[in-house]
mmCIF file of C-alpha atoms in Angstrom:
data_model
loop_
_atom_site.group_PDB
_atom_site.id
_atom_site.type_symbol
_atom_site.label_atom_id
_atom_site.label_comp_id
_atom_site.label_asym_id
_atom_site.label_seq_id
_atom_site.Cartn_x
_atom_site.Cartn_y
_atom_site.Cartn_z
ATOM 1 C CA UNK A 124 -11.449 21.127 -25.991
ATOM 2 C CA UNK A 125 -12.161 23.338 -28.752
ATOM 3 C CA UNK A 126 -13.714 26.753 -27.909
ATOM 4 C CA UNK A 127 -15.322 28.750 -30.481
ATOM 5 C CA UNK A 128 -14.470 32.473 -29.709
ATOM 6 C CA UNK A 129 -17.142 34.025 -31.767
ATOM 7 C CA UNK A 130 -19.744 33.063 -29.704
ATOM 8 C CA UNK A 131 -17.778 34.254 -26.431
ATOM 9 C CA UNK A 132 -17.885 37.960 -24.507
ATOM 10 C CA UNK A 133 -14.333 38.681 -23.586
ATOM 11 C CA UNK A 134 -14.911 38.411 -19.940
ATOM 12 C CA UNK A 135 -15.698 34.669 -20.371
ATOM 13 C CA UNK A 136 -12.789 33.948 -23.157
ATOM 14 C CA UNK A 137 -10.573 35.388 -20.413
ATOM 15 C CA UNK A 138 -11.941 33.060 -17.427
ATOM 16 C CA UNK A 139 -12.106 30.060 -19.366
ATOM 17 C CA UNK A 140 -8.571 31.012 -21.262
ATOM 18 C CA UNK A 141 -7.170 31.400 -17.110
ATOM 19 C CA UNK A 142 -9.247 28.182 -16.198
ATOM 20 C CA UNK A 143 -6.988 26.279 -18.612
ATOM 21 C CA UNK A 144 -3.971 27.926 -18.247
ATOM 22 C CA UNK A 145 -3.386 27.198 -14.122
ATOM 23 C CA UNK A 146 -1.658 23.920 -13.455
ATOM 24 C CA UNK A 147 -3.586 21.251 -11.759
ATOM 25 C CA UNK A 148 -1.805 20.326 -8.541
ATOM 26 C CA UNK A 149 -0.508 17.549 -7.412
ATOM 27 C CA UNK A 150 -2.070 13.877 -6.778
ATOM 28 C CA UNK A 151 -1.064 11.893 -3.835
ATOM 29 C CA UNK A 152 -1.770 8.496 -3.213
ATOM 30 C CA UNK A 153 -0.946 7.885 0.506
ATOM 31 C CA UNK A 154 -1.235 3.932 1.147
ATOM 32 C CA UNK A 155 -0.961 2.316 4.301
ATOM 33 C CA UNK A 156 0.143 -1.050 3.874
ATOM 34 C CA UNK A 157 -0.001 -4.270 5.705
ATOM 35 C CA UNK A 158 -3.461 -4.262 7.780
ATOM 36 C CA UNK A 159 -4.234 -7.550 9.281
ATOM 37 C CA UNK A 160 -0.752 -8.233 10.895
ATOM 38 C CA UNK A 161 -2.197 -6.954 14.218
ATOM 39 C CA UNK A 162 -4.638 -5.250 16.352
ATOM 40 C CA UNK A 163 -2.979 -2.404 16.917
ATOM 41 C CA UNK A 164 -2.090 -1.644 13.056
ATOM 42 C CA UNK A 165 -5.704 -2.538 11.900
ATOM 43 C CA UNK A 166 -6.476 0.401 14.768
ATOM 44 C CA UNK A 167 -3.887 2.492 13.309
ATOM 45 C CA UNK A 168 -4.231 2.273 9.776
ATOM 46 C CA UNK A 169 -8.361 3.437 10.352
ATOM 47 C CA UNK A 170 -6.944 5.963 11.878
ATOM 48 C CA UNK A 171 -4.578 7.714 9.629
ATOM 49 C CA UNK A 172 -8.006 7.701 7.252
ATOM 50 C CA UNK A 173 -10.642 9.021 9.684
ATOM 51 C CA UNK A 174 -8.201 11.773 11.049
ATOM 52 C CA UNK A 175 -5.262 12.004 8.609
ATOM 53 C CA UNK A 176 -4.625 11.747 5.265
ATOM 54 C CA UNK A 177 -4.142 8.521 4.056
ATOM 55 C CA UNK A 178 -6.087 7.786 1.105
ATOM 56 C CA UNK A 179 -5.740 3.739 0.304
ATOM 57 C CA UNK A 180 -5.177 0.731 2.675
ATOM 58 C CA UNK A 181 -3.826 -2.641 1.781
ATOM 59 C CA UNK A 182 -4.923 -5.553 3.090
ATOM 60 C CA UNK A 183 -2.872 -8.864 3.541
ATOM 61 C CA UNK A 184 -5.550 -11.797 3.256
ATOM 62 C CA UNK A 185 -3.793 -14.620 4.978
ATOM 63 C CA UNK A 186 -3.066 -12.247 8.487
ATOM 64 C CA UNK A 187 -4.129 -13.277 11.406
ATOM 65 C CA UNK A 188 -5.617 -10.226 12.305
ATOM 66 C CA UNK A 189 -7.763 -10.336 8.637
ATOM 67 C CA UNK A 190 -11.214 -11.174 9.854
ATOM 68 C CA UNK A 191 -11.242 -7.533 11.821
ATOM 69 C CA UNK A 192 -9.846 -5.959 9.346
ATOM 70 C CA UNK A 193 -12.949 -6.764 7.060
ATOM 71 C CA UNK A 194 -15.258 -5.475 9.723
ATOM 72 C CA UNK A 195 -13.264 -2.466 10.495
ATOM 73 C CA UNK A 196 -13.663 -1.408 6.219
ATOM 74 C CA UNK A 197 -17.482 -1.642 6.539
ATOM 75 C CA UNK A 198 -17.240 1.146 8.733
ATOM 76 C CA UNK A 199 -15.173 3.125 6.494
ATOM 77 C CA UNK A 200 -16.545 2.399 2.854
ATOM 78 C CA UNK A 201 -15.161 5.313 1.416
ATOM 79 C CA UNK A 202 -11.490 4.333 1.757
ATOM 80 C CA UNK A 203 -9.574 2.779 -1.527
ATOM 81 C CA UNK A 204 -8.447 -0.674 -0.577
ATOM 82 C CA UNK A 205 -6.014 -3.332 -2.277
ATOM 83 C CA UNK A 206 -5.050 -6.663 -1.904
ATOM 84 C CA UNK A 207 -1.290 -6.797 -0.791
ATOM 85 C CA UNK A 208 -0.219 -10.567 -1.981
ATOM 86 C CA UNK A 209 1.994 -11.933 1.018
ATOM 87 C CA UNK A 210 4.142 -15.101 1.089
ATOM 88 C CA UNK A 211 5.963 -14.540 3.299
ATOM 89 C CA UNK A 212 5.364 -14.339 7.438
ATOM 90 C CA UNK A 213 8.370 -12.489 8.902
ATOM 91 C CA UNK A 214 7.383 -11.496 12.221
ATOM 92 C CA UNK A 215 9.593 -14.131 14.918
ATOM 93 C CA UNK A 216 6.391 -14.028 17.308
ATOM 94 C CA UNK A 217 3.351 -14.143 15.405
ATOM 95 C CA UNK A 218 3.033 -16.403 11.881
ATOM 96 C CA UNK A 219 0.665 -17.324 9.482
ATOM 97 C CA UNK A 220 -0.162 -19.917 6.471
ATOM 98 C CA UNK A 221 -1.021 -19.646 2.958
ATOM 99 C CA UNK A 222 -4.753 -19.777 2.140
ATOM 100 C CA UNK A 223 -4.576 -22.307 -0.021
ATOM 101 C CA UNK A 224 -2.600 -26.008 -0.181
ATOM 102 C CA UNK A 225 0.588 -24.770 -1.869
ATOM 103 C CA UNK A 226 3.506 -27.324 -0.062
ATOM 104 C CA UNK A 227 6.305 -25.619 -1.956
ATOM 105 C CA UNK A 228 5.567 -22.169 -0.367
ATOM 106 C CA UNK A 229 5.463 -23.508 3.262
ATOM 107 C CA UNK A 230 7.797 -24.369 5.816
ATOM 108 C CA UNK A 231 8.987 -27.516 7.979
ATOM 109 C CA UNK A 232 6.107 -25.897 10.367
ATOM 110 C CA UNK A 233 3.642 -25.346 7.618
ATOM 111 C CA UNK A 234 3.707 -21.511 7.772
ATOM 112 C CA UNK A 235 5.419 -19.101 4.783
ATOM 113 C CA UNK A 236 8.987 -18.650 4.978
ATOM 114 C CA UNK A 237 10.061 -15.674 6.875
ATOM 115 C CA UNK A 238 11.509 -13.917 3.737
ATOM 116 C CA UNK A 239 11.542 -13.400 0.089
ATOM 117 C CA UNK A 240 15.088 -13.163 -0.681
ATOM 118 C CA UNK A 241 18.159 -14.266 1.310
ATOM 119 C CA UNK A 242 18.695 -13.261 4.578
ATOM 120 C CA UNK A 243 21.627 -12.694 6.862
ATOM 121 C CA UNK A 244 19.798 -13.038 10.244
ATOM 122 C CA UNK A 245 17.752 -16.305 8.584
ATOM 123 C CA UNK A 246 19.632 -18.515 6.527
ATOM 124 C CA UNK A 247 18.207 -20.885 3.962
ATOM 125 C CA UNK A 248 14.589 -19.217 5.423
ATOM 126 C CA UNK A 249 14.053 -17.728 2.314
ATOM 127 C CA UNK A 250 11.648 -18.613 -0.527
ATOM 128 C CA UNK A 251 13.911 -18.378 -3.373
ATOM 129 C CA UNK A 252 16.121 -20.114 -1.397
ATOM 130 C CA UNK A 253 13.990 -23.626 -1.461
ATOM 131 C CA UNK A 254 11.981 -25.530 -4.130
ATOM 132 C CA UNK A 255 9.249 -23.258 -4.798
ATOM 133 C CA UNK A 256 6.458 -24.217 -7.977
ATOM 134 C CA UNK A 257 5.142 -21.063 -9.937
ATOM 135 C CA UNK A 258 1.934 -23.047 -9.974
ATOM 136 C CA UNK A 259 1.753 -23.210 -6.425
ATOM 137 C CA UNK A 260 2.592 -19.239 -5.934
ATOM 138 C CA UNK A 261 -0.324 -18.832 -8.845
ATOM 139 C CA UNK A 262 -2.937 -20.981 -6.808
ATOM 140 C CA UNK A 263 -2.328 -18.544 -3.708
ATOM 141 C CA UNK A 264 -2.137 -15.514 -5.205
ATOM 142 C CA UNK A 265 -5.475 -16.450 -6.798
ATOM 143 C CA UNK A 266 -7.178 -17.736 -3.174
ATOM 144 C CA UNK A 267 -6.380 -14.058 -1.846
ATOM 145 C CA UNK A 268 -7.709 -12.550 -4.391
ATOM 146 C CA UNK A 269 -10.524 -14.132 -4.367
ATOM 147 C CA UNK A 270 -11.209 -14.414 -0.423
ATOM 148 C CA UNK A 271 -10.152 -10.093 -0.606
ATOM 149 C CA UNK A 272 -12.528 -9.487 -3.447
ATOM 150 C CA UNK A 273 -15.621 -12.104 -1.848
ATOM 151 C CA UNK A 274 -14.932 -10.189 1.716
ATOM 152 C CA UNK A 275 -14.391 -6.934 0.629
ATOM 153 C CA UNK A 276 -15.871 -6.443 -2.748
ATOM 154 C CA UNK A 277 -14.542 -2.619 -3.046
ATOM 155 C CA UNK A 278 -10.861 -3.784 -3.698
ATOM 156 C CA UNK A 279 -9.718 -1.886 -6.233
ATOM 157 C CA UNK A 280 -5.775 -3.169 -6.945
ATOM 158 C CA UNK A 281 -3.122 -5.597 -5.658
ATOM 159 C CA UNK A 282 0.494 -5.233 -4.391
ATOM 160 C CA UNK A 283 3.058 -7.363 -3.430
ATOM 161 C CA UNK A 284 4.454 -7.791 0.287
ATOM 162 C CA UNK A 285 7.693 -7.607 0.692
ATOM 163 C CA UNK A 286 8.483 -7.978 -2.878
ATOM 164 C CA UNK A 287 7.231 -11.154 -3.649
ATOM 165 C CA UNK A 288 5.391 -10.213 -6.846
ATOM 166 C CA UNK A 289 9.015 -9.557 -8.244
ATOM 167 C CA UNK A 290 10.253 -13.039 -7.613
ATOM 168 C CA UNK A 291 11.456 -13.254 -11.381
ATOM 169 C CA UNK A 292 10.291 -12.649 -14.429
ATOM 170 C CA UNK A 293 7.502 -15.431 -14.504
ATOM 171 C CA UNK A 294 5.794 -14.573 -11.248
ATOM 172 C CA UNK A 295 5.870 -10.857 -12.762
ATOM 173 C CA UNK A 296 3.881 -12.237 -16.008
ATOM 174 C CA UNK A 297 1.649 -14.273 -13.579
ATOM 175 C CA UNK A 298 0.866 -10.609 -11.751
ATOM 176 C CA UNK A 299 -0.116 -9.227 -14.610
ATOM 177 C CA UNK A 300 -2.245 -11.878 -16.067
ATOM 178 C CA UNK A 301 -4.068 -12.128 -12.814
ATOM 179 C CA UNK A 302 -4.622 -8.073 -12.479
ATOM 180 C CA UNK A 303 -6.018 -8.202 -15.868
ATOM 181 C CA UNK A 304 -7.897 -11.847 -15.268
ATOM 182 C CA UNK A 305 -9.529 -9.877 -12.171
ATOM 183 C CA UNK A 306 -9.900 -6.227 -13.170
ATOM 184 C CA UNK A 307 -7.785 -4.808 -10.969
ATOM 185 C CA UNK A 308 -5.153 -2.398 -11.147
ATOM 186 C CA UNK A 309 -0.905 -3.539 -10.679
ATOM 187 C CA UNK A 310 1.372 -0.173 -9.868
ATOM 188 C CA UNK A 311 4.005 -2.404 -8.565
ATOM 189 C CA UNK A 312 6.007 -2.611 -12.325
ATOM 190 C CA UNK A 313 4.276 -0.589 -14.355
ATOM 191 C CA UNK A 314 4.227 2.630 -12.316
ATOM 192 C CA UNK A 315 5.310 5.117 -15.330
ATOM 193 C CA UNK A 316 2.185 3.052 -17.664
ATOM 194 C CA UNK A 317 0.087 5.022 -15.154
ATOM 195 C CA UNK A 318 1.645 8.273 -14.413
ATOM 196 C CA UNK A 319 2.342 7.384 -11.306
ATOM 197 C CA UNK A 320 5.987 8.658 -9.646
ATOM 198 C CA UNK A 321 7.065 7.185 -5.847
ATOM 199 C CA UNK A 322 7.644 9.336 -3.714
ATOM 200 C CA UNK A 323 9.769 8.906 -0.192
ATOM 201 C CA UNK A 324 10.865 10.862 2.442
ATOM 202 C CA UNK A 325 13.355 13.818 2.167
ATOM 203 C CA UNK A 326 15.411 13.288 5.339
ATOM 204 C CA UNK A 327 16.286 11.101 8.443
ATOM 205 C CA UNK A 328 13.066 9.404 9.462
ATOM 206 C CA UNK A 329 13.458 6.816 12.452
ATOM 207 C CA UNK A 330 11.529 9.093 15.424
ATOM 208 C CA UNK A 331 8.366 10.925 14.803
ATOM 209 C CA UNK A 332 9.539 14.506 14.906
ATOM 210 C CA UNK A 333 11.832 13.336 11.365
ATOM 211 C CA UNK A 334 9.324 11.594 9.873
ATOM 212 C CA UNK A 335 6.952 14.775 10.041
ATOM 213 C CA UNK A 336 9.753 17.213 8.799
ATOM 214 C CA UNK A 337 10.644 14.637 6.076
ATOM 215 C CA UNK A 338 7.523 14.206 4.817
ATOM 216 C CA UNK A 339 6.921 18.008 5.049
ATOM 217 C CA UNK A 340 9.605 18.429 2.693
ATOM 218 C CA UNK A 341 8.181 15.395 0.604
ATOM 219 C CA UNK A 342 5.437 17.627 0.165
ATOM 220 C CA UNK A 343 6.816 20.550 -0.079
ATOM 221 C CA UNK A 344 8.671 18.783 -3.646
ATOM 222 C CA UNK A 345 5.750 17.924 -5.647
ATOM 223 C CA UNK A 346 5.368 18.723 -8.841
ATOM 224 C CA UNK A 347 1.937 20.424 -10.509
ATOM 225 C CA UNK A 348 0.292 18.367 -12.777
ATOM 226 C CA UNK A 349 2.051 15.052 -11.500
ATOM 227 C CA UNK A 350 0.549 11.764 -9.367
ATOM 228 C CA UNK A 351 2.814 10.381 -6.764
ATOM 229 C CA UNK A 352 2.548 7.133 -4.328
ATOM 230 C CA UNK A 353 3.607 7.551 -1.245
ATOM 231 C CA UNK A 354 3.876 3.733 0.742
ATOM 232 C CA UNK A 355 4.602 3.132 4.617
ATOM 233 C CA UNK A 356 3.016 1.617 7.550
ATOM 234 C CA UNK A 357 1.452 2.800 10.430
ATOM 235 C CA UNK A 358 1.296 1.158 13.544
ATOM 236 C CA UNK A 359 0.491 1.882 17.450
ATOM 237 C CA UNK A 360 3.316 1.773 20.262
ATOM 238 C CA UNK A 361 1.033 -0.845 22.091
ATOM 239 C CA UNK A 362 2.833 -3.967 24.159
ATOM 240 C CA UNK A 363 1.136 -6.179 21.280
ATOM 241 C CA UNK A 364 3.211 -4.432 18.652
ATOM 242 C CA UNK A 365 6.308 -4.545 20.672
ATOM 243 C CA UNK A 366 6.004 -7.802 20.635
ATOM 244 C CA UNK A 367 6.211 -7.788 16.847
ATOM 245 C CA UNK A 368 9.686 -7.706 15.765
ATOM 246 C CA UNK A 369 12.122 -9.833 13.460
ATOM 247 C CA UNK A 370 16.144 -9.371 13.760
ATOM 248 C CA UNK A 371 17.178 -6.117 12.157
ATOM 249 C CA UNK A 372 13.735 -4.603 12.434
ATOM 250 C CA UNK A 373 13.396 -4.037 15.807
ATOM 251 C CA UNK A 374 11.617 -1.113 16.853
ATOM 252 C CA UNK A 375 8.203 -1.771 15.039
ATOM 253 C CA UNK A 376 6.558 -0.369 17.142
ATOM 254 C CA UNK A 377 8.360 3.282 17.224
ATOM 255 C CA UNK A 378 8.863 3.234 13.851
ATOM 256 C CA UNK A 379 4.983 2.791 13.058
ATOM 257 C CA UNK A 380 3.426 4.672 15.594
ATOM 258 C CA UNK A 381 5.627 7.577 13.987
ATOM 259 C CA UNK A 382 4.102 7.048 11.119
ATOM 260 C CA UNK A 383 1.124 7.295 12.571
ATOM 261 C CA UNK A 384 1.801 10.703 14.183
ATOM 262 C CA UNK A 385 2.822 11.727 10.949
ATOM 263 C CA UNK A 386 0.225 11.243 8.726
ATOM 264 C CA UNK A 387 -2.434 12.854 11.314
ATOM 265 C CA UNK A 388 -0.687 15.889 12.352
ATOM 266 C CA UNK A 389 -2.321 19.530 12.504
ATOM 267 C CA UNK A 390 0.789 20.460 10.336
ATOM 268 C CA UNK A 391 0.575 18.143 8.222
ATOM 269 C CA UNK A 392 -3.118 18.151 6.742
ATOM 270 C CA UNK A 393 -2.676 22.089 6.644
ATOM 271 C CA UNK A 394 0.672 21.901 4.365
ATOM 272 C CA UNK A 395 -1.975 19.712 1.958
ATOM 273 C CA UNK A 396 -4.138 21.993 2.404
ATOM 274 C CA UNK A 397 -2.204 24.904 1.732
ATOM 275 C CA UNK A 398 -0.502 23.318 -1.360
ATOM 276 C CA UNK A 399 -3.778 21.938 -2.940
ATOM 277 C CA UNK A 400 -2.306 18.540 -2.942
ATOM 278 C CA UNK A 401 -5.233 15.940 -3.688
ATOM 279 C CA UNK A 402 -5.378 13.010 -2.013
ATOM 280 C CA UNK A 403 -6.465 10.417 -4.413
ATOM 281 C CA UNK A 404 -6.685 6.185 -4.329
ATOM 282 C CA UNK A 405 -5.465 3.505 -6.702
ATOM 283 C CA UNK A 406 -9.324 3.610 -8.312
ATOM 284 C CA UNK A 407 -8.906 7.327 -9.174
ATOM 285 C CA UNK A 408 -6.144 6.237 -12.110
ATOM 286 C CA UNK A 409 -8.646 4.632 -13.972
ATOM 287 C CA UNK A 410 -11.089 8.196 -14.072
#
């Protein structure tokens, strides 16, 4: 912006010079990932929005617990809201299928493989692991996009669950093609083509009492005049989610209801506060 100082009293060169001379703070993208895997995280994840701080919520089409989730976004229309592309269903108690008929992505049962990448605790479970077709993994990837964007016509971006939009380089071109083929926004690769740094915790962060200091001192770090992501996923210690497990993740339902305490605590909001930190969604980027 060019200002012409001949036409400006001192006073207001000064305020405008001081306007543009502070440092914007820091933007925070706080995303809550994974809604429709059950009740009690649909309940959680509206929660964290209507009394914490989490700014975008992403939604995994082919969950069972999908058809609330839609219903439960009506009632918050004001929350940022992606697409997070599953194939995989990794929870030993609860499955589901893909969306569309794609044989290569499904098991002897006819649900997704339990994982993305080989696994210890579930050998020859993975997808890369069996005789999966790119064109199949492109004709699911498009049915949740489609059934996100027809239910919830908001959705601003897509993600991938559990790293499946990584899979190799082809199924990263496919990503991209189908952001751009659908208008929506990709962080998952491209990250630094939007400004955009991650951010984690600073410390131990298995009960809630560590996960609050760690993300305290998360906060605490931020730079001025820099947008972070911040990604976890918040959860209720309910006797649904304990039933919710898969070997070496145990304690789901400890480790997301501390999330949960985390990102609505007192101390919390009033560090953001107190920094200026803005709490921002994937849809901001594009302003």
């Amino acid at each position: 912006m060019k200002i012409n100082r001949l036409f400006l009293p001192g006073f207001l060169l000064l305020s405008i010079q001081l306007v543009f001379a502070q440092p914007q703070p820091p933007r925070l993208i706080v995303r809550g990932d994974d809604m429709g895997y059950s009740h009690a995280g649909n309940e959680a994840l509206v929660k964290c929005y209507k009394e914490g701080i989490e700014s975008s919520i992403e939604v995994i089409v082919p969950s069972p617990w999908f058809p609330e989730a839609v219903e439960m976004l009506k009632d918050i229309p004001d929350i940022d809201v992606g697409i997070h592309l599953a194939l995989t269903s990794e929870w030993d108690n609860v499955k589901w299928r893909p969306v569309s008929a794609s044989p290569s992505l499904r098991d002897a049962d006819g649900y997704f493989f339990p994982m993305i990448y080989p696994n210890k605790n579930y050998p020859k479970r993975a997808l890369v692991e069996n005789d999966w077709k790119l064109e199949d993994v492109e004709k699911e990837f498009r049915a949740q996009i489609e059934m996100g964007l027809k239910k919830i016509p908001r959705i601003s971006h897509i993600s991938g669950h559990m790293g499946c939009t990584g899979m190799g380089d082809d199924v990263k071109t496919l990503v991209l093609k189908l952001a751009k083929e659908y208008n929506l926004l990709i962080l998952d690769r491209n990250m630094q083509d939007w400004g955009v740094t991650g951010a984690g915790y600073l410390g131990p962060h298995a009960t809630s009492a560590e996960k609050i200091e760690s993300f305290s001192r998360m906060l605490e770090s931020l730079e001025p005049g820099k947008t972070y992501l911040f990604v976890d996923h918040p959860g209720l210690d309910t006797p649904e989610l304990r039933a919710i497990h898969h070997i070496g993740y145990e304690q789901v339902a400890v480790d997301r209801q501390g999330v949960t305490d985390a990102w609505t605590n007192p101390q919390i909001k009033a560090l953001i506060k107190s920094k200026g930190i803005q709490l921002i969604g994937y849809r901001d980027l594009r302003k």
